[in-house]
Amino acid sequence: MTGTISAAIEKRDTGPGALIEQYRDEYASLMPSHINPDQWVRMAVGAIRGDEKLMRAAATDTGVFLRELRTAARLGLEPGTEQFYLTRRRSKAHGGREIIKGIVGYQGIVELIYRAGAVSSVIVETVRAADSFQYVPGRDERPVHGVDWFGGDRGDLVGVYAYAVMKDGATSKVVVLNRAQVMQAKAKSDGAHSEYSPWNTSEEAMWLKTGARRLAKWVPTSAEYMRERLRAAVEASQGASATTEPLPPVDLADLGDEEPLEGEIVEDES
């Protein structure tokens, strides 16, 4: 009997997935109220246990891994999805071994914008050489982007644009970036020219993220917007200034550098 118990203890899961479950309550305390902690934990555990290479990278330094998940929990984003990527990157501090780096994705930024409650829709699109594109600031409310969906190759990426339609029907600031401006953002990303960088493996997604991140500077991305609306309603009803302190906005630093440190990310190997 003693041998059986000892064997069971030895086989008990003590890996990264088990640690996520162990710290479930801590993560839950960080999450926005609308997030289901159990579902979030299941998603995080599934993402790490479903990829052997991610599992090994997480096990290299579980402290770093759990810290990256804290960012996902605080932002209320789903780990292991296009909202919040769990990626591998080489670490000099760990002898060149891989660790986990969390990256807020394009869908994560868009989710934060929607969640604030100020917008009814968010449009982020890339423009290619064969497309037609017209937008004159001060004259046009929104860009007019023509795409021949059935005409074959649309050509190289030449630009990206992003804007939001607010709940009152107004259009937010329209962000338009040409190739040179996107390349400037790429240049700020450490190791962007590495063969493992998403700038090389998922280029269009990085263009979209660049546009979405610039848009996030001009539209609400947090509960601050909803709190300010409540404050205004209270003031209107009471005829006096409310004293409720606003919630802090989502810091753009949470969304990574100009583009996050993807340079050391290691792509899946066949």
PDB file of C-alpha atoms in Angstrom:
ATOM      1  CA  MET A   1       0.000   0.000   0.000  1.00  0.00           C
ATOM      2  CA  THR A   2       2.804   2.412   0.909  1.00  0.00           C
ATOM      3  CA  GLY A   3       4.504   1.746  -2.415  1.00  0.00           C
ATOM      4  CA  THR A   4       1.257   2.455  -4.263  1.00  0.00           C
ATOM      5  CA  ILE A   5       0.777   5.787  -2.482  1.00  0.00           C
ATOM      6  CA  SER A   6       4.378   6.784  -3.167  1.00  0.00           C
ATOM      7  CA  ALA A   7       3.994   5.950  -6.840  1.00  0.00           C
ATOM      8  CA  ALA A   8       0.819   8.010  -7.009  1.00  0.00           C
ATOM      9  CA  ILE A   9       2.562  10.982  -5.432  1.00  0.00           C
ATOM     10  CA  GLU A  10       5.439  10.684  -7.899  1.00  0.00           C
ATOM     11  CA  LYS A  11       2.979  10.617 -10.826  1.00  0.00           C
ATOM     12  CA  ARG A  12       1.014  13.598  -9.535  1.00  0.00           C
ATOM     13  CA  ASP A  13       0.992  16.428 -12.033  1.00  0.00           C
ATOM     14  CA  THR A  14       3.228  19.236 -10.815  1.00  0.00           C
ATOM     15  CA  GLY A  15       3.792  20.824 -14.222  1.00  0.00           C
ATOM     16  CA  PRO A  16       2.768  24.247 -15.557  1.00  0.00           C
ATOM     17  CA  GLY A  17      -0.834  23.175 -16.123  1.00  0.00           C
ATOM     18  CA  ALA A  18      -1.234  22.124 -12.514  1.00  0.00           C
ATOM     19  CA  LEU A  19       0.272  25.396 -11.335  1.00  0.00           C
ATOM     20  CA  ILE A  20      -2.348  27.360 -13.276  1.00  0.00           C
ATOM     21  CA  GLU A  21      -5.067  25.446 -11.455  1.00  0.00           C
ATOM     22  CA  GLN A  22      -3.246  25.909  -8.144  1.00  0.00           C
ATOM     23  CA  TYR A  23      -3.243  29.701  -8.562  1.00  0.00           C
ATOM     24  CA  ARG A  24      -6.804  29.841  -9.882  1.00  0.00           C
ATOM     25  CA  ASP A  25      -8.068  32.104  -7.095  1.00  0.00           C
ATOM     26  CA  GLU A  26      -5.214  34.579  -7.534  1.00  0.00           C
ATOM     27  CA  TYR A  27      -5.920  34.876 -11.246  1.00  0.00           C
ATOM     28  CA  ALA A  28      -9.642  35.190 -10.573  1.00  0.00           C
ATOM     29  CA  SER A  29      -9.011  38.139  -8.268  1.00  0.00           C
ATOM     30  CA  LEU A  30      -7.301  39.989 -11.124  1.00  0.00           C
ATOM     31  CA  MET A  31      -9.938  39.395 -13.793  1.00  0.00           C
ATOM     32  CA  PRO A  32     -12.676  41.821 -14.876  1.00  0.00           C
ATOM     33  CA  SER A  33     -16.017  40.809 -13.375  1.00  0.00           C
ATOM     34  CA  HIS A  34     -17.479  39.523 -16.643  1.00  0.00           C
ATOM     35  CA  ILE A  35     -14.790  36.866 -17.076  1.00  0.00           C
ATOM     36  CA  ASN A  36     -15.573  33.314 -15.942  1.00  0.00           C
ATOM     37  CA  PRO A  37     -12.477  32.218 -13.951  1.00  0.00           C
ATOM     38  CA  ASP A  38     -13.114  28.497 -14.401  1.00  0.00           C
ATOM     39  CA  GLN A  39     -13.455  28.835 -18.156  1.00  0.00           C
ATOM     40  CA  TRP A  40     -10.355  31.040 -18.316  1.00  0.00           C
ATOM     41  CA  VAL A  41      -8.321  28.504 -16.333  1.00  0.00           C
ATOM     42  CA  ARG A  42      -9.543  25.614 -18.513  1.00  0.00           C
ATOM     43  CA  MET A  43      -8.511  27.540 -21.615  1.00  0.00           C
ATOM     44  CA  ALA A  44      -5.057  28.342 -20.221  1.00  0.00           C
ATOM     45  CA  VAL A  45      -4.481  24.770 -19.078  1.00  0.00           C
ATOM     46  CA  GLY A  46      -5.691  23.384 -22.398  1.00  0.00           C
ATOM     47  CA  ALA A  47      -3.414  25.707 -24.355  1.00  0.00           C
ATOM     48  CA  ILE A  48      -0.306  24.696 -22.433  1.00  0.00           C
ATOM     49  CA  ARG A  49      -1.045  20.983 -22.162  1.00  0.00           C
ATOM     50  CA  GLY A  50      -2.048  20.787 -25.805  1.00  0.00           C
ATOM     51  CA  ASP A  51       1.381  21.854 -27.048  1.00  0.00           C
ATOM     52  CA  GLU A  52       4.387  19.877 -25.861  1.00  0.00           C
ATOM     53  CA  LYS A  53       6.851  22.593 -26.922  1.00  0.00           C
ATOM     54  CA  LEU A  54       4.929  25.263 -25.019  1.00  0.00           C
ATOM     55  CA  MET A  55       4.853  22.949 -22.012  1.00  0.00           C
ATOM     56  CA  ARG A  56       8.618  22.544 -22.061  1.00  0.00           C
ATOM     57  CA  ALA A  57       9.171  26.284 -22.467  1.00  0.00           C
ATOM     58  CA  ALA A  58       6.825  27.031 -19.566  1.00  0.00           C
ATOM     59  CA  ALA A  59       8.647  24.510 -17.385  1.00  0.00           C
ATOM     60  CA  THR A  60      11.981  26.278 -18.002  1.00  0.00           C
ATOM     61  CA  ASP A  61      10.863  29.095 -15.718  1.00  0.00           C
ATOM     62  CA  THR A  62       7.382  28.642 -14.294  1.00  0.00           C
ATOM     63  CA  GLY A  63       7.640  31.975 -12.486  1.00  0.00           C
ATOM     64  CA  VAL A  64       7.967  33.832 -15.799  1.00  0.00           C
ATOM     65  CA  PHE A  65       5.141  31.767 -17.282  1.00  0.00           C
ATOM     66  CA  LEU A  66       2.751  32.452 -14.403  1.00  0.00           C
ATOM     67  CA  ARG A  67       3.637  36.157 -14.521  1.00  0.00           C
ATOM     68  CA  GLU A  68       2.749  36.340 -18.213  1.00  0.00           C
ATOM     69  CA  LEU A  69      -0.618  34.762 -17.429  1.00  0.00           C
ATOM     70  CA  ARG A  70      -1.205  37.447 -14.805  1.00  0.00           C
ATOM     71  CA  THR A  71      -1.169  40.032 -17.595  1.00  0.00           C
ATOM     72  CA  ALA A  72      -3.761  38.041 -19.548  1.00  0.00           C
ATOM     73  CA  ALA A  73      -5.927  37.691 -16.435  1.00  0.00           C
ATOM     74  CA  ARG A  74      -5.743  41.394 -15.579  1.00  0.00           C
ATOM     75  CA  LEU A  75      -6.701  42.371 -19.124  1.00  0.00           C
ATOM     76  CA  GLY A  76      -9.412  39.717 -19.218  1.00  0.00           C
ATOM     77  CA  LEU A  77      -8.029  38.145 -22.396  1.00  0.00           C
ATOM     78  CA  GLU A  78      -8.111  34.470 -23.312  1.00  0.00           C
ATOM     79  CA  PRO A  79      -4.623  32.910 -23.152  1.00  0.00           C
ATOM     80  CA  GLY A  80      -3.586  30.686 -26.004  1.00  0.00           C
ATOM     81  CA  THR A  81      -5.856  32.431 -28.504  1.00  0.00           C
ATOM     82  CA  GLU A  82      -5.520  35.324 -30.978  1.00  0.00           C
ATOM     83  CA  GLN A  83      -6.444  37.603 -28.082  1.00  0.00           C
ATOM     84  CA  PHE A  84      -3.349  36.683 -26.093  1.00  0.00           C
ATOM     85  CA  TYR A  85      -0.705  34.500 -27.699  1.00  0.00           C
ATOM     86  CA  LEU A  86       1.462  32.183 -25.626  1.00  0.00           C
ATOM     87  CA  THR A  87       4.702  32.079 -27.565  1.00  0.00           C
ATOM     88  CA  ARG A  88       8.155  30.615 -27.108  1.00  0.00           C
ATOM     89  CA  ARG A  89      11.239  32.776 -27.044  1.00  0.00           C
ATOM     90  CA  ARG A  90      14.881  32.076 -26.386  1.00  0.00           C
ATOM     91  CA  SER A  91      16.318  33.588 -23.224  1.00  0.00           C
ATOM     92  CA  LYS A  92      19.979  34.425 -22.750  1.00  0.00           C
ATOM     93  CA  ALA A  93      19.357  34.455 -19.012  1.00  0.00           C
ATOM     94  CA  HIS A  94      18.296  30.809 -19.259  1.00  0.00           C
ATOM     95  CA  GLY A  95      21.242  29.621 -21.314  1.00  0.00           C
ATOM     96  CA  GLY A  96      19.452  29.965 -24.626  1.00  0.00           C
ATOM     97  CA  ARG A  97      16.575  27.756 -23.557  1.00  0.00           C
ATOM     98  CA  GLU A  98      13.027  28.729 -24.434  1.00  0.00           C
ATOM     99  CA  ILE A  99      10.636  30.436 -22.036  1.00  0.00           C
ATOM    100  CA  ILE A 100       7.070  31.688 -22.462  1.00  0.00           C
ATOM    101  CA  LYS A 101       6.296  35.210 -23.627  1.00  0.00           C
ATOM    102  CA  GLY A 102       2.698  36.453 -23.670  1.00  0.00           C
ATOM    103  CA  ILE A 103       1.721  38.813 -26.480  1.00  0.00           C
ATOM    104  CA  VAL A 104      -1.538  40.729 -26.787  1.00  0.00           C
ATOM    105  CA  GLY A 105      -2.790  40.050 -30.296  1.00  0.00           C
ATOM    106  CA  TYR A 106      -4.805  42.101 -32.750  1.00  0.00           C
ATOM    107  CA  GLN A 107      -8.041  40.498 -31.554  1.00  0.00           C
ATOM    108  CA  GLY A 108      -7.112  41.283 -27.957  1.00  0.00           C
ATOM    109  CA  ILE A 109      -6.756  45.002 -28.680  1.00  0.00           C
ATOM    110  CA  VAL A 110     -10.066  45.022 -30.532  1.00  0.00           C
ATOM    111  CA  GLU A 111     -11.713  43.189 -27.622  1.00  0.00           C
ATOM    112  CA  LEU A 112     -10.470  45.840 -25.178  1.00  0.00           C
ATOM    113  CA  ILE A 113     -11.916  48.576 -27.378  1.00  0.00           C
ATOM    114  CA  TYR A 114     -15.308  46.871 -27.629  1.00  0.00           C
ATOM    115  CA  ARG A 115     -15.367  46.119 -23.914  1.00  0.00           C
ATOM    116  CA  ALA A 116     -15.187  49.775 -22.962  1.00  0.00           C
ATOM    117  CA  GLY A 117     -18.688  50.152 -24.387  1.00  0.00           C
ATOM    118  CA  ALA A 118     -18.054  53.308 -26.387  1.00  0.00           C
ATOM    119  CA  VAL A 119     -18.053  51.805 -29.876  1.00  0.00           C
ATOM    120  CA  SER A 120     -20.505  49.858 -31.977  1.00  0.00           C
ATOM    121  CA  SER A 121     -17.926  48.562 -34.451  1.00  0.00           C
ATOM    122  CA  VAL A 122     -14.186  48.506 -35.044  1.00  0.00           C
ATOM    123  CA  ILE A 123     -12.700  48.336 -38.533  1.00  0.00           C
ATOM    124  CA  VAL A 124      -9.058  47.420 -39.070  1.00  0.00           C
ATOM    125  CA  GLU A 125      -8.001  46.437 -42.592  1.00  0.00           C
ATOM    126  CA  THR A 126      -4.849  46.116 -44.642  1.00  0.00           C
ATOM    127  CA  VAL A 127      -4.577  47.659 -48.101  1.00  0.00           C
ATOM    128  CA  ARG A 128      -2.783  45.910 -50.951  1.00  0.00           C
ATOM    129  CA  ALA A 129      -1.280  47.280 -54.141  1.00  0.00           C
ATOM    130  CA  ALA A 130      -4.177  46.257 -56.411  1.00  0.00           C
ATOM    131  CA  ASP A 131      -6.857  47.702 -54.105  1.00  0.00           C
ATOM    132  CA  SER A 132      -8.410  51.140 -54.500  1.00  0.00           C
ATOM    133  CA  PHE A 133      -8.249  53.407 -51.471  1.00  0.00           C
ATOM    134  CA  GLN A 134      -9.534  56.932 -50.991  1.00  0.00           C
ATOM    135  CA  TYR A 135      -9.435  59.044 -47.860  1.00  0.00           C
ATOM    136  CA  VAL A 136      -8.926  62.784 -47.472  1.00  0.00           C
ATOM    137  CA  PRO A 137      -8.819  63.964 -43.830  1.00  0.00           C
ATOM    138  CA  GLY A 138     -11.261  66.795 -43.211  1.00  0.00           C
ATOM    139  CA  ARG A 139     -13.299  65.876 -46.269  1.00  0.00           C
ATOM    140  CA  ASP A 140     -14.052  62.183 -45.885  1.00  0.00           C
ATOM    141  CA  GLU A 141     -15.593  60.782 -42.728  1.00  0.00           C
ATOM    142  CA  ARG A 142     -14.304  57.286 -43.438  1.00  0.00           C
ATOM    143  CA  PRO A 143     -12.003  55.634 -45.972  1.00  0.00           C
ATOM    144  CA  VAL A 144     -13.446  54.057 -49.107  1.00  0.00           C
ATOM    145  CA  HIS A 145     -11.586  50.810 -49.702  1.00  0.00           C
ATOM    146  CA  GLY A 146     -12.294  48.823 -52.846  1.00  0.00           C
ATOM    147  CA  VAL A 147     -11.204  45.204 -53.145  1.00  0.00           C
ATOM    148  CA  ASP A 148     -11.631  42.880 -56.131  1.00  0.00           C
ATOM    149  CA  TRP A 149     -12.222  39.742 -54.106  1.00  0.00           C
ATOM    150  CA  PHE A 150     -12.363  37.525 -57.198  1.00  0.00           C
ATOM    151  CA  GLY A 151      -9.642  39.134 -59.298  1.00  0.00           C
ATOM    152  CA  GLY A 152      -6.711  37.044 -58.125  1.00  0.00           C
ATOM    153  CA  ASP A 153      -3.555  38.379 -56.487  1.00  0.00           C
ATOM    154  CA  ARG A 154      -4.170  41.701 -54.715  1.00  0.00           C
ATOM    155  CA  GLY A 155      -0.465  42.474 -54.605  1.00  0.00           C
ATOM    156  CA  ASP A 156       1.865  43.465 -51.804  1.00  0.00           C
ATOM    157  CA  LEU A 157       0.821  45.083 -48.555  1.00  0.00           C
ATOM    158  CA  VAL A 158       1.011  48.864 -48.918  1.00  0.00           C
ATOM    159  CA  GLY A 159      -0.901  50.181 -45.916  1.00  0.00           C
ATOM    160  CA  VAL A 160      -3.295  49.636 -43.029  1.00  0.00           C
ATOM    161  CA  TYR A 161      -6.149  51.713 -41.664  1.00  0.00           C
ATOM    162  CA  ALA A 162      -8.307  51.583 -38.565  1.00  0.00           C
ATOM    163  CA  TYR A 163     -11.262  53.438 -37.121  1.00  0.00           C
ATOM    164  CA  ALA A 164     -14.220  52.875 -34.825  1.00  0.00           C
ATOM    165  CA  VAL A 165     -17.861  53.776 -35.171  1.00  0.00           C
ATOM    166  CA  MET A 166     -18.995  55.176 -31.838  1.00  0.00           C
ATOM    167  CA  LYS A 167     -22.303  54.306 -30.176  1.00  0.00           C
ATOM    168  CA  ASP A 168     -23.738  57.678 -31.219  1.00  0.00           C
ATOM    169  CA  GLY A 169     -22.862  57.009 -34.869  1.00  0.00           C
ATOM    170  CA  ALA A 170     -19.851  59.317 -34.989  1.00  0.00           C
ATOM    171  CA  THR A 171     -16.583  58.135 -36.470  1.00  0.00           C
ATOM    172  CA  SER A 172     -13.464  58.091 -34.327  1.00  0.00           C
ATOM    173  CA  LYS A 173     -10.143  59.378 -35.530  1.00  0.00           C
ATOM    174  CA  VAL A 174      -9.165  57.468 -38.662  1.00  0.00           C
ATOM    175  CA  VAL A 175      -5.680  55.986 -38.460  1.00  0.00           C
ATOM    176  CA  VAL A 176      -3.947  55.476 -41.815  1.00  0.00           C
ATOM    177  CA  LEU A 177      -0.408  54.092 -42.013  1.00  0.00           C
ATOM    178  CA  ASN A 178       1.621  53.545 -45.163  1.00  0.00           C
ATOM    179  CA  ARG A 179       4.333  50.944 -45.602  1.00  0.00           C
ATOM    180  CA  ALA A 180       7.097  53.284 -44.404  1.00  0.00           C
ATOM    181  CA  GLN A 181       5.214  53.994 -41.163  1.00  0.00           C
ATOM    182  CA  VAL A 182       4.548  50.305 -40.546  1.00  0.00           C
ATOM    183  CA  MET A 183       8.212  49.561 -41.162  1.00  0.00           C
ATOM    184  CA  GLN A 184       9.112  52.218 -38.593  1.00  0.00           C
ATOM    185  CA  ALA A 185       7.001  50.303 -36.073  1.00  0.00           C
ATOM    186  CA  LYS A 186       8.670  47.079 -37.126  1.00  0.00           C
ATOM    187  CA  ALA A 187      12.111  48.647 -36.624  1.00  0.00           C
ATOM    188  CA  LYS A 188      11.253  49.279 -32.966  1.00  0.00           C
ATOM    189  CA  SER A 189      10.663  45.578 -32.436  1.00  0.00           C
ATOM    190  CA  ASP A 190      13.744  43.797 -31.133  1.00  0.00           C
ATOM    191  CA  GLY A 191      14.878  41.091 -33.525  1.00  0.00           C
ATOM    192  CA  ALA A 192      12.128  41.808 -36.062  1.00  0.00           C
ATOM    193  CA  HIS A 193      14.364  40.539 -38.841  1.00  0.00           C
ATOM    194  CA  SER A 194      14.869  37.190 -37.167  1.00  0.00           C
ATOM    195  CA  GLU A 195      13.502  34.256 -39.134  1.00  0.00           C
ATOM    196  CA  TYR A 196      11.342  33.453 -36.099  1.00  0.00           C
ATOM    197  CA  SER A 197       9.671  36.860 -35.845  1.00  0.00           C
ATOM    198  CA  PRO A 198       5.928  37.078 -36.577  1.00  0.00           C
ATOM    199  CA  TRP A 199       6.869  39.966 -38.838  1.00  0.00           C
ATOM    200  CA  ASN A 200       8.163  37.203 -41.097  1.00  0.00           C
ATOM    201  CA  THR A 201       5.791  34.362 -40.212  1.00  0.00           C
ATOM    202  CA  SER A 202       2.509  36.331 -39.843  1.00  0.00           C
ATOM    203  CA  GLU A 203       3.221  39.642 -41.529  1.00  0.00           C
ATOM    204  CA  GLU A 204      -0.348  40.729 -42.258  1.00  0.00           C
ATOM    205  CA  ALA A 205      -1.400  40.072 -38.665  1.00  0.00           C
ATOM    206  CA  MET A 206       1.388  42.372 -37.498  1.00  0.00           C
ATOM    207  CA  TRP A 207       0.242  45.115 -39.873  1.00  0.00           C
ATOM    208  CA  LEU A 208      -3.279  44.757 -38.458  1.00  0.00           C
ATOM    209  CA  LYS A 209      -1.948  44.907 -34.920  1.00  0.00           C
ATOM    210  CA  THR A 210       0.039  48.045 -35.725  1.00  0.00           C
ATOM    211  CA  GLY A 211      -3.131  49.744 -36.962  1.00  0.00           C
ATOM    212  CA  ALA A 212      -5.251  48.515 -34.037  1.00  0.00           C
ATOM    213  CA  ARG A 213      -2.674  49.620 -31.491  1.00  0.00           C
ATOM    214  CA  ARG A 214      -2.516  53.114 -32.977  1.00  0.00           C
ATOM    215  CA  LEU A 215      -6.320  53.288 -32.909  1.00  0.00           C
ATOM    216  CA  ALA A 216      -6.297  52.292 -29.228  1.00  0.00           C
ATOM    217  CA  LYS A 217      -4.631  55.616 -28.459  1.00  0.00           C
ATOM    218  CA  TRP A 218      -7.740  57.454 -29.696  1.00  0.00           C
ATOM    219  CA  VAL A 219     -10.659  55.388 -28.366  1.00  0.00           C
ATOM    220  CA  PRO A 220     -11.500  54.065 -24.876  1.00  0.00           C
ATOM    221  CA  THR A 221      -9.970  50.689 -24.079  1.00  0.00           C
ATOM    222  CA  SER A 222     -11.056  50.225 -20.473  1.00  0.00           C
ATOM    223  CA  ALA A 223     -13.792  50.555 -17.879  1.00  0.00           C
ATOM    224  CA  GLU A 224     -12.735  54.173 -17.424  1.00  0.00           C
ATOM    225  CA  TYR A 225     -15.190  55.161 -20.145  1.00  0.00           C
ATOM    226  CA  MET A 226     -18.133  53.431 -18.445  1.00  0.00           C
ATOM    227  CA  ARG A 227     -17.180  54.914 -15.054  1.00  0.00           C
ATOM    228  CA  GLU A 228     -17.057  58.421 -16.539  1.00  0.00           C
ATOM    229  CA  ARG A 229     -20.498  57.930 -18.090  1.00  0.00           C
ATOM    230  CA  LEU A 230     -21.824  56.884 -14.690  1.00  0.00           C
ATOM    231  CA  ARG A 231     -20.200  59.919 -13.096  1.00  0.00           C
ATOM    232  CA  ALA A 232     -21.890  62.213 -15.630  1.00  0.00           C
ATOM    233  CA  ALA A 233     -25.268  60.567 -15.007  1.00  0.00           C
ATOM    234  CA  VAL A 234     -24.897  60.974 -11.232  1.00  0.00           C
ATOM    235  CA  GLU A 235     -23.930  64.618 -11.607  1.00  0.00           C
ATOM    236  CA  ALA A 236     -26.907  65.247 -13.878  1.00  0.00           C
ATOM    237  CA  SER A 237     -29.352  63.603 -11.481  1.00  0.00           C
ATOM    238  CA  GLN A 238     -27.944  65.156  -8.282  1.00  0.00           C
ATOM    239  CA  GLY A 239     -27.000  68.525  -9.678  1.00  0.00           C
ATOM    240  CA  ALA A 240     -23.625  68.219  -7.986  1.00  0.00           C
ATOM    241  CA  SER A 241     -20.197  66.809  -8.684  1.00  0.00           C
ATOM    242  CA  ALA A 242     -19.721  63.141  -7.963  1.00  0.00           C
ATOM    243  CA  THR A 243     -16.660  62.114  -6.001  1.00  0.00           C
ATOM    244  CA  THR A 244     -16.199  58.605  -7.396  1.00  0.00           C
ATOM    245  CA  GLU A 245     -12.642  58.099  -8.559  1.00  0.00           C
ATOM    246  CA  PRO A 246     -12.376  56.857 -12.159  1.00  0.00           C
ATOM    247  CA  LEU A 247     -10.860  53.479 -12.872  1.00  0.00           C
ATOM    248  CA  PRO A 248      -7.409  53.704 -14.471  1.00  0.00           C
ATOM    249  CA  PRO A 249      -7.388  53.098 -18.209  1.00  0.00           C
ATOM    250  CA  VAL A 250      -5.657  50.121 -19.752  1.00  0.00           C
ATOM    251  CA  ASP A 251      -2.045  51.169 -20.101  1.00  0.00           C
ATOM    252  CA  LEU A 252      -0.856  50.855 -23.691  1.00  0.00           C
ATOM    253  CA  ALA A 253       2.316  49.379 -22.236  1.00  0.00           C
ATOM    254  CA  ASP A 254       0.196  46.313 -21.449  1.00  0.00           C
ATOM    255  CA  LEU A 255      -0.205  45.853 -25.171  1.00  0.00           C
ATOM    256  CA  GLY A 256       3.523  45.475 -25.653  1.00  0.00           C
ATOM    257  CA  ASP A 257       6.156  47.744 -27.141  1.00  0.00           C
ATOM    258  CA  GLU A 258       5.395  49.592 -30.345  1.00  0.00           C
ATOM    259  CA  GLU A 259       5.230  46.007 -31.358  1.00  0.00           C
ATOM    260  CA  PRO A 260       6.102  43.499 -28.612  1.00  0.00           C
ATOM    261  CA  LEU A 261       9.369  41.672 -28.252  1.00  0.00           C
ATOM    262  CA  GLU A 262       8.679  39.041 -30.879  1.00  0.00           C
ATOM    263  CA  GLY A 263      12.186  38.878 -32.200  1.00  0.00           C
ATOM    264  CA  GLU A 264      13.206  35.966 -30.002  1.00  0.00           C
ATOM    265  CA  ILE A 265       9.975  34.049 -30.467  1.00  0.00           C
ATOM    266  CA  VAL A 266      10.580  30.599 -31.865  1.00  0.00           C
ATOM    267  CA  GLU A 267       8.105  29.351 -34.437  1.00  0.00           C
ATOM    268  CA  ASP A 268       6.810  25.790 -34.365  1.00  0.00           C
ATOM    269  CA  GLU A 269       9.169  23.393 -36.030  1.00  0.00           C
ATOM    270  CA  SER A 270       7.899  20.657 -38.316  1.00  0.00           C
TER     271      SER A 270
END
